[in-house]
Tab-separated table of C-alpha atoms in Angstrom:
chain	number	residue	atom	x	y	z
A	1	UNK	CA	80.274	6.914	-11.034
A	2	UNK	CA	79.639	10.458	-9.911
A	3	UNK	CA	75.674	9.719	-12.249
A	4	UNK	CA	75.050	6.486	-9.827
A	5	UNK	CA	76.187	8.402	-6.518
A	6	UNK	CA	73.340	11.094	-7.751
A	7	UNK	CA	71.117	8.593	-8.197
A	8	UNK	CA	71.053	6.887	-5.442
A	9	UNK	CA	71.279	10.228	-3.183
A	10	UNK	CA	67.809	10.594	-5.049
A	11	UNK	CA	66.304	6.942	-3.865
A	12	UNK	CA	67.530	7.972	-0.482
A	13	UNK	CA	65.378	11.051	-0.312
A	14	UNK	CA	62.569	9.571	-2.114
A	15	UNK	CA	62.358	6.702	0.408
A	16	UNK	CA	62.709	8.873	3.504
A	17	UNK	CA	59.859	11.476	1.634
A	18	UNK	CA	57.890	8.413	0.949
A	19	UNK	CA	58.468	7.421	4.768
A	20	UNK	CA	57.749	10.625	6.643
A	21	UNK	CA	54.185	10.870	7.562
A	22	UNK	CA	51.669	12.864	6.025
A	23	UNK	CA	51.282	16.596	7.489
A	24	UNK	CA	48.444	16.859	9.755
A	25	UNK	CA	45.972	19.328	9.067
A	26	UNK	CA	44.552	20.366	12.386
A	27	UNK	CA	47.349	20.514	15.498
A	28	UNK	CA	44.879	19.719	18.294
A	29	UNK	CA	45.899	20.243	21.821
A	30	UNK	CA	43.691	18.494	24.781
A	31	UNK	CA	44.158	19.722	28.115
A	32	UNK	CA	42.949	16.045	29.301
A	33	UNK	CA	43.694	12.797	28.159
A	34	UNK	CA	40.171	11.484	27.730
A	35	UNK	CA	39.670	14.840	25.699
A	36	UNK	CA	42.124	13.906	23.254
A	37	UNK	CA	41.114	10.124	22.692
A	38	UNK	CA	38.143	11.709	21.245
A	39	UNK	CA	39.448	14.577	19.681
A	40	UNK	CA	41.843	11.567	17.935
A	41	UNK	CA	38.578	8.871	17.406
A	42	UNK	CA	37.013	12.799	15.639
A	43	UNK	CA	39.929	13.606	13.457
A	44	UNK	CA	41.309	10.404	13.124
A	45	UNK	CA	44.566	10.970	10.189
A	46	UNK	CA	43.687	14.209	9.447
A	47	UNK	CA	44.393	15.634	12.962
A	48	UNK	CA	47.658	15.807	15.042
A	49	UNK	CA	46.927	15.154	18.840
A	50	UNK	CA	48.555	16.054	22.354
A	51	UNK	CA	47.663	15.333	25.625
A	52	UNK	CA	48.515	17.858	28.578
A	53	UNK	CA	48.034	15.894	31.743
A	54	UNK	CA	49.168	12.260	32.219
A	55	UNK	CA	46.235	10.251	33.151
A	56	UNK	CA	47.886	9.531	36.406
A	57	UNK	CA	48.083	13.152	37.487
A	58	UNK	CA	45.148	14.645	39.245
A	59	UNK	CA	44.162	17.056	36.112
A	60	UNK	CA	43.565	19.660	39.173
A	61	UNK	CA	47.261	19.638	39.996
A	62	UNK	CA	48.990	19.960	36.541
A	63	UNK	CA	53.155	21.054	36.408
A	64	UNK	CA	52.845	24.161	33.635
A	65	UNK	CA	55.971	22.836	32.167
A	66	UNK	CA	58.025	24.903	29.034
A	67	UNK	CA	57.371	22.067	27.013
A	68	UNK	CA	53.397	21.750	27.242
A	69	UNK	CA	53.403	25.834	26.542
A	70	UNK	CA	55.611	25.044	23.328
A	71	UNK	CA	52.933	22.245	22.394
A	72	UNK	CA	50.339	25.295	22.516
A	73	UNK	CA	52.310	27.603	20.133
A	74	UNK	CA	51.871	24.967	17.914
A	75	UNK	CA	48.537	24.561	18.196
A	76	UNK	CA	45.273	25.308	15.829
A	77	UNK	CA	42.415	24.133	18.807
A	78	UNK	CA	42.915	23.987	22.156
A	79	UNK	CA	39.895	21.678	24.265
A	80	UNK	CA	39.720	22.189	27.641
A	81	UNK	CA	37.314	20.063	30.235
A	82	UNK	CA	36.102	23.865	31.405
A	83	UNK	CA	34.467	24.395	34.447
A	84	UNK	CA	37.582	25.753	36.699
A	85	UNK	CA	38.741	22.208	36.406
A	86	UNK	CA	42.366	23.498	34.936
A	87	UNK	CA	42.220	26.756	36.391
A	88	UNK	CA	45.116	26.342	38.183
A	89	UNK	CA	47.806	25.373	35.751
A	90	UNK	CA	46.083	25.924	31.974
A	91	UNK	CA	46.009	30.100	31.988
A	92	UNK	CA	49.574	30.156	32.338
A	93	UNK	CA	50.165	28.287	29.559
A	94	UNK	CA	47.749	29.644	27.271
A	95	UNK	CA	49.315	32.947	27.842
A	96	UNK	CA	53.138	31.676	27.442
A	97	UNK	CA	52.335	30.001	24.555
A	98	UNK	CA	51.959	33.089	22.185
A	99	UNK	CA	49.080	32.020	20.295
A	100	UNK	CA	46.838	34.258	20.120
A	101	UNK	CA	44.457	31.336	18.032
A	102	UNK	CA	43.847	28.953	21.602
A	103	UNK	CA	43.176	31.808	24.216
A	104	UNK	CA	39.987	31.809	25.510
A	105	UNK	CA	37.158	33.237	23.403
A	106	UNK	CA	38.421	32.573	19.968
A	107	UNK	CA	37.799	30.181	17.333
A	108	UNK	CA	41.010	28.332	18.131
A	109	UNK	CA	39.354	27.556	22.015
A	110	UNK	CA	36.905	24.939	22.858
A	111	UNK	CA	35.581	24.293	25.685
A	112	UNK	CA	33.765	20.790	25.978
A	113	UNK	CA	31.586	21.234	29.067
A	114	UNK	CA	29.947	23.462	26.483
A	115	UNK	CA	28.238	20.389	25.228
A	116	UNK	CA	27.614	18.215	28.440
A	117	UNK	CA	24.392	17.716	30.750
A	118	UNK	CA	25.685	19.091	33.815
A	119	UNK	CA	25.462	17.586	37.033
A	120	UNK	CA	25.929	19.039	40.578
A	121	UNK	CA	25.349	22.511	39.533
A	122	UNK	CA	25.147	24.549	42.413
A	123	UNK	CA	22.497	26.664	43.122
A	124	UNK	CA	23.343	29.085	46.031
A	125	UNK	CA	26.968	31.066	46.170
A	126	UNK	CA	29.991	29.359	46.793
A	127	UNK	CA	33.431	30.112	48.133
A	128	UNK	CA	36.827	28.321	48.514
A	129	UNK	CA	35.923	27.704	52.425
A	130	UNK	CA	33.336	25.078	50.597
A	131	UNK	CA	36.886	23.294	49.445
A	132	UNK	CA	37.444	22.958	45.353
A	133	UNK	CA	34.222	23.149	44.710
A	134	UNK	CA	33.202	24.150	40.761
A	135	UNK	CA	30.535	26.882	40.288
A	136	UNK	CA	29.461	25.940	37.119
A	137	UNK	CA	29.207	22.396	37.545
A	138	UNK	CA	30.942	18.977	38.326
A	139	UNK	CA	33.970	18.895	35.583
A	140	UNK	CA	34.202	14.807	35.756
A	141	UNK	CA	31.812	14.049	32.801
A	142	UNK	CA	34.166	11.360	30.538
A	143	UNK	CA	33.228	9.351	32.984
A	144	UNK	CA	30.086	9.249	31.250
A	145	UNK	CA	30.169	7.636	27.778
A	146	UNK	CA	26.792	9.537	26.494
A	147	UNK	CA	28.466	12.709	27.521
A	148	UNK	CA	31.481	11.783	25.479
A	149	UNK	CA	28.897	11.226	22.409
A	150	UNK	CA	27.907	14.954	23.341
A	151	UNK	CA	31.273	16.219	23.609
A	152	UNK	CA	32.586	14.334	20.406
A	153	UNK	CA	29.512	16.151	18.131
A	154	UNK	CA	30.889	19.570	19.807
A	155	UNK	CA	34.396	18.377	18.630
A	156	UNK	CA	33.357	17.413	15.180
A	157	UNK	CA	31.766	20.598	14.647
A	158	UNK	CA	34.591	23.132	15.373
A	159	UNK	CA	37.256	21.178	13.239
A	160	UNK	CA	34.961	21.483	10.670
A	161	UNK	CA	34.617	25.109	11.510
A	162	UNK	CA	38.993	25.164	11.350
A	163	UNK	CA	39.573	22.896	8.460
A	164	UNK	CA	36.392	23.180	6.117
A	165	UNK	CA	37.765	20.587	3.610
A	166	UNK	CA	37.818	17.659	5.825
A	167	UNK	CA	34.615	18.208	7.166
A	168	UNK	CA	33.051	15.145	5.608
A	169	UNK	CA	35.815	13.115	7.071
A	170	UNK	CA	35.198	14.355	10.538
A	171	UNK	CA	31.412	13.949	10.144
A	172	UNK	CA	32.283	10.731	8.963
A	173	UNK	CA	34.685	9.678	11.960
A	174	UNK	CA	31.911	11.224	14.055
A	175	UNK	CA	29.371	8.773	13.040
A	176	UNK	CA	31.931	5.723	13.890
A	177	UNK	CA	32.456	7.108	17.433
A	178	UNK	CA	28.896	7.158	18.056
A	179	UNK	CA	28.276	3.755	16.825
A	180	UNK	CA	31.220	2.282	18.665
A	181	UNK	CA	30.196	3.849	22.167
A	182	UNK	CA	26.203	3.086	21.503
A	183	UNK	CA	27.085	-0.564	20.694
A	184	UNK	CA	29.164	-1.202	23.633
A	185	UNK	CA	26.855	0.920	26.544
A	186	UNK	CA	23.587	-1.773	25.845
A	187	UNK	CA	27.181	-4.354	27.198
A	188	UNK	CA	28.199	-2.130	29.761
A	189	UNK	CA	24.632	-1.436	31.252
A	190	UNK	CA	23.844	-5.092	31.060
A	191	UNK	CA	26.973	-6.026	32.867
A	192	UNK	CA	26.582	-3.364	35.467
A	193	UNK	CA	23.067	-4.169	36.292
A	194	UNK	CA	24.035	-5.194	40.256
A	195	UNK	CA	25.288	-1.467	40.467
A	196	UNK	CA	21.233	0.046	40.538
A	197	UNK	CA	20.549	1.597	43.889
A	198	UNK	CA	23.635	-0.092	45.236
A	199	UNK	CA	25.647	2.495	47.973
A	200	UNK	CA	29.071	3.223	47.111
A	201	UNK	CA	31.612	5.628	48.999
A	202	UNK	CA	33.903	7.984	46.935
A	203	UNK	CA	37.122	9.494	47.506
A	204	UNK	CA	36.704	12.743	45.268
A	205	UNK	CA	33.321	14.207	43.547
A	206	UNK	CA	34.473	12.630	40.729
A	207	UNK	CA	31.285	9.926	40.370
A	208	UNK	CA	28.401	12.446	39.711
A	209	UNK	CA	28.202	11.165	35.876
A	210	UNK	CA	29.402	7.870	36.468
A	211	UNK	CA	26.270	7.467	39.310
A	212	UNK	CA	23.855	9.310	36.639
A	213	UNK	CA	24.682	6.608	34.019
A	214	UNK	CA	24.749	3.491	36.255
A	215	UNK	CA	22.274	4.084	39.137
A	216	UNK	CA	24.192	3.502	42.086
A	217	UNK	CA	24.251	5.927	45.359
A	218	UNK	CA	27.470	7.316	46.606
A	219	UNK	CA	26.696	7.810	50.322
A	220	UNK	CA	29.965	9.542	51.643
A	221	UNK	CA	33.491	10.788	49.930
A	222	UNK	CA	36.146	10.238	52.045
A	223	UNK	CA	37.262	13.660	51.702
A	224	UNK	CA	35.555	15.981	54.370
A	225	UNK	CA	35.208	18.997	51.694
A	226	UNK	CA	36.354	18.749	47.989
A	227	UNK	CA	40.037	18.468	47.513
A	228	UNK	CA	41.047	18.498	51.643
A	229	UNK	CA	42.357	15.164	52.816
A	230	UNK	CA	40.697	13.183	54.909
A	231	UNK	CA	40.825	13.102	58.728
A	232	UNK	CA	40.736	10.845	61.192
A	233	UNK	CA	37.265	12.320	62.862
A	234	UNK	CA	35.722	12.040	58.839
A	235	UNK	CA	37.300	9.024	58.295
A	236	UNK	CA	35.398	7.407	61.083
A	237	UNK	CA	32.198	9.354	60.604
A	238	UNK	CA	32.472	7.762	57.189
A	239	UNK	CA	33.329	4.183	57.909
A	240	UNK	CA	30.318	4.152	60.361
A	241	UNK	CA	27.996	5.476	57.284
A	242	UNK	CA	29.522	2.637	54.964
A	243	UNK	CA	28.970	0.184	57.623
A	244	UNK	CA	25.314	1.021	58.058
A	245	UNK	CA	24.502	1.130	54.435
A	246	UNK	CA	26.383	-1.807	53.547
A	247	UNK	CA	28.505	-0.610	51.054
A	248	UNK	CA	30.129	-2.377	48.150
A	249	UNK	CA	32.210	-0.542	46.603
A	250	UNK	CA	35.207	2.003	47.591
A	251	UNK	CA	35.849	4.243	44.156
A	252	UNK	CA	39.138	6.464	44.227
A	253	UNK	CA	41.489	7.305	41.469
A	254	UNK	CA	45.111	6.088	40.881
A	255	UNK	CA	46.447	9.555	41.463
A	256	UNK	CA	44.698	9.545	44.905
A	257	UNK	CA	46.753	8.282	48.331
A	258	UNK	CA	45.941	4.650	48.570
A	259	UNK	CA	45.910	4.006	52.479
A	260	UNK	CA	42.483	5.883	53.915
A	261	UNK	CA	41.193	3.864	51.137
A	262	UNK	CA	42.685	0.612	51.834
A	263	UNK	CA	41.629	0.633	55.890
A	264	UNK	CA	37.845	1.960	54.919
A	265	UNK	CA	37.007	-0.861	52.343
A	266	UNK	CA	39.027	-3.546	54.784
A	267	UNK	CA	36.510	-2.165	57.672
A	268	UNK	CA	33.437	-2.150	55.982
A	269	UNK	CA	34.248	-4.681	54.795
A	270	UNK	CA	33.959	-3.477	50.172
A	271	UNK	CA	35.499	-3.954	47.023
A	272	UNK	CA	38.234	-0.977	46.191
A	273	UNK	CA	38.138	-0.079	42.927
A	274	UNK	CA	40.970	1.633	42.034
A	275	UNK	CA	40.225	4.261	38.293
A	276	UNK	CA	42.722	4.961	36.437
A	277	UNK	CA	42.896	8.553	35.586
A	278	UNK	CA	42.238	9.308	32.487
A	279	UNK	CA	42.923	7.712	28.606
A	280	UNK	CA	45.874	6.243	28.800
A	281	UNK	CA	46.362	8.152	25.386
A	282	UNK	CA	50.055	8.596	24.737
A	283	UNK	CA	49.965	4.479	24.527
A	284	UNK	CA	47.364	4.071	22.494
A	285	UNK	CA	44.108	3.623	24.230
A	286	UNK	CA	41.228	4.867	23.011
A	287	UNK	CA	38.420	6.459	24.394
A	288	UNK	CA	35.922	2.818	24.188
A	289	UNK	CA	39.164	1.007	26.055
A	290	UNK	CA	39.229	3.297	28.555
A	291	UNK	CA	35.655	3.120	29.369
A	292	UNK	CA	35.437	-0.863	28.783
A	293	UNK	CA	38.605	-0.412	31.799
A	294	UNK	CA	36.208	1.169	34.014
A	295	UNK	CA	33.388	-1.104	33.748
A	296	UNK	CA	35.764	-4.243	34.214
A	297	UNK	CA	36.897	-2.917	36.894
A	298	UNK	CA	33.543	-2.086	38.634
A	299	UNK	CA	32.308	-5.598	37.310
A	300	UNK	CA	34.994	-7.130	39.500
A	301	UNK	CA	34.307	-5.164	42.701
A	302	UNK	CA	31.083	-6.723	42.444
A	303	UNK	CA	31.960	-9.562	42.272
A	304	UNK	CA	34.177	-9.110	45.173
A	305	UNK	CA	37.324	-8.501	43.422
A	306	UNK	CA	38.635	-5.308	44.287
A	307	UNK	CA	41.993	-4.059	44.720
């Protein structure tokens, strides 16, 4: 009796062995969800992946909780969007964390604007009376599929840097991004053809890349400076522009208020197209989905199915 209670106390622990999953190698830590879809679509089983921000939080306006400094202690590679986009919540964290690996400057520290054609650059001094505006460049690049190409190769290359023998399988995964994004912008482009030259209004200066990629011309933001809410005097100065240009589209993210929105595209009258945020990573999506989101999204608000 006491031989068959041993033995299957040993099946037991060979099942739940056989059941655990296999140790990553890399513990990767995105400060952005989009970051980490393609930090996961990089290291694919070989990497261990966590998302700061939720995709419906404004990644300006991030809570430095315990719990996302105890996901940094953890951590071999930290990827950050750069740019002063997480200025004001990621330093904190990096220095609660107690990892010396992910602070800033060593190997354990990416930055992925690194890797990214920049747009909106600025090219005379700028100050916080400007509103949140970034003095090395516009941080919203994801919204850009070539720039995630770029970002992905930057990616590749420093967990092959970390974790030398699973280079080949990064390189590999790599290669599979690129062809999965390449085939499905010719789609994109094609379906987003009406968007060439066409004005759009913004709420935030979040549609630099997005307007680089597909063509169209954001005439106003509905924010009178970066980051201030809008007023009633702006809000009318822009609904006149919108008007006058015949726009079609109203852009804003999910995290954004809803009702300047709302009354601008109802007076114009435009699509709204309401973005999500970011990957919707914790759930699964991946980087392509998130993008092929976007673009059925915009597809509808031309065809004058918005929000």
């Amino acid at each position: 009796m006491r031989c068959l209670r041993l033995f299957a106390a040993l099946l037991t622990a060979a099942v739940c062995f056989a059941a655990a999953p296999a140790r990553a190698d890399l513990k990767v830590v995105a400060s952005l969800p989009d970051l980490a879809a393609v930090a996961r679509a990089v290291g694919g089983d070989k990497v261990e992946v966590v998302a700061l921000a939720l995709p419906t939080q404004d990644p300006h306006f991030v809570d430095a909780k315990p719990n996302l400094a105890l996901a940094l202690n953890r951590a071999d590679l930290l990827i950050t969007a750069g740019l002063d986009l997480e200025i004001g919540w990621l330093p904190s964290l990096q220095l609660g964390a107690r990892n010396n690996r992910i602070l800033t400057g060593n190997a354990g520290f990416l930055d992925a604007s690194r890797f990214v054609s920049l747009q909106e650059v600025p090219t005379t001094a700028v100050d916080r009376s400007q509103g949140d505006v970034h003095p090395g460049g516009n941080p919203h690049y994801l919204y850009d599929p070539r720039q995630g190409i770029a970002v992905a190769r930057g990616i590749e290359a420093r967990m092959s840097q970390l974790d030398a023998k699973n280079a080949d399988t990064y390189k590999a995964n790599l290669a599979k991004f690129t062809q999965q994004v390449q085939a499905s912008q010719q789609g994109w482009e094609q379906r987003l053809a009406g968007l060439k030259g066409a004005p759009v209004i913004a709420y935030h200066r979040t549609t630099a890349y997005l307007q680089n990629w597909l063509g169209f011309t954001t005439v106003a933001f509905l924010e009178p400076k970066p980051g201030i809410p809008p007023n009633p005097s702006h809000v009318a100065q822009v609904l006149g522009q919108g008007k006058a240009r015949k726009v079609k589209l109203v852009l804003k993210e999910d995290y954004y208020p809803d009702g300047t929105a709302k009354l601008v595209a109802s007076k114009i009258p435009a699509s709204l197209i309401v973005i999500p945020g970011g990957t919707d990573f914790r759930n699964g999506q991946t980087y392509v989905q998130r993008i092929e989101s976007l673009v059925s999204s915009l597809e509808r608000g031309l065809a004058g199915k918005g929000e």
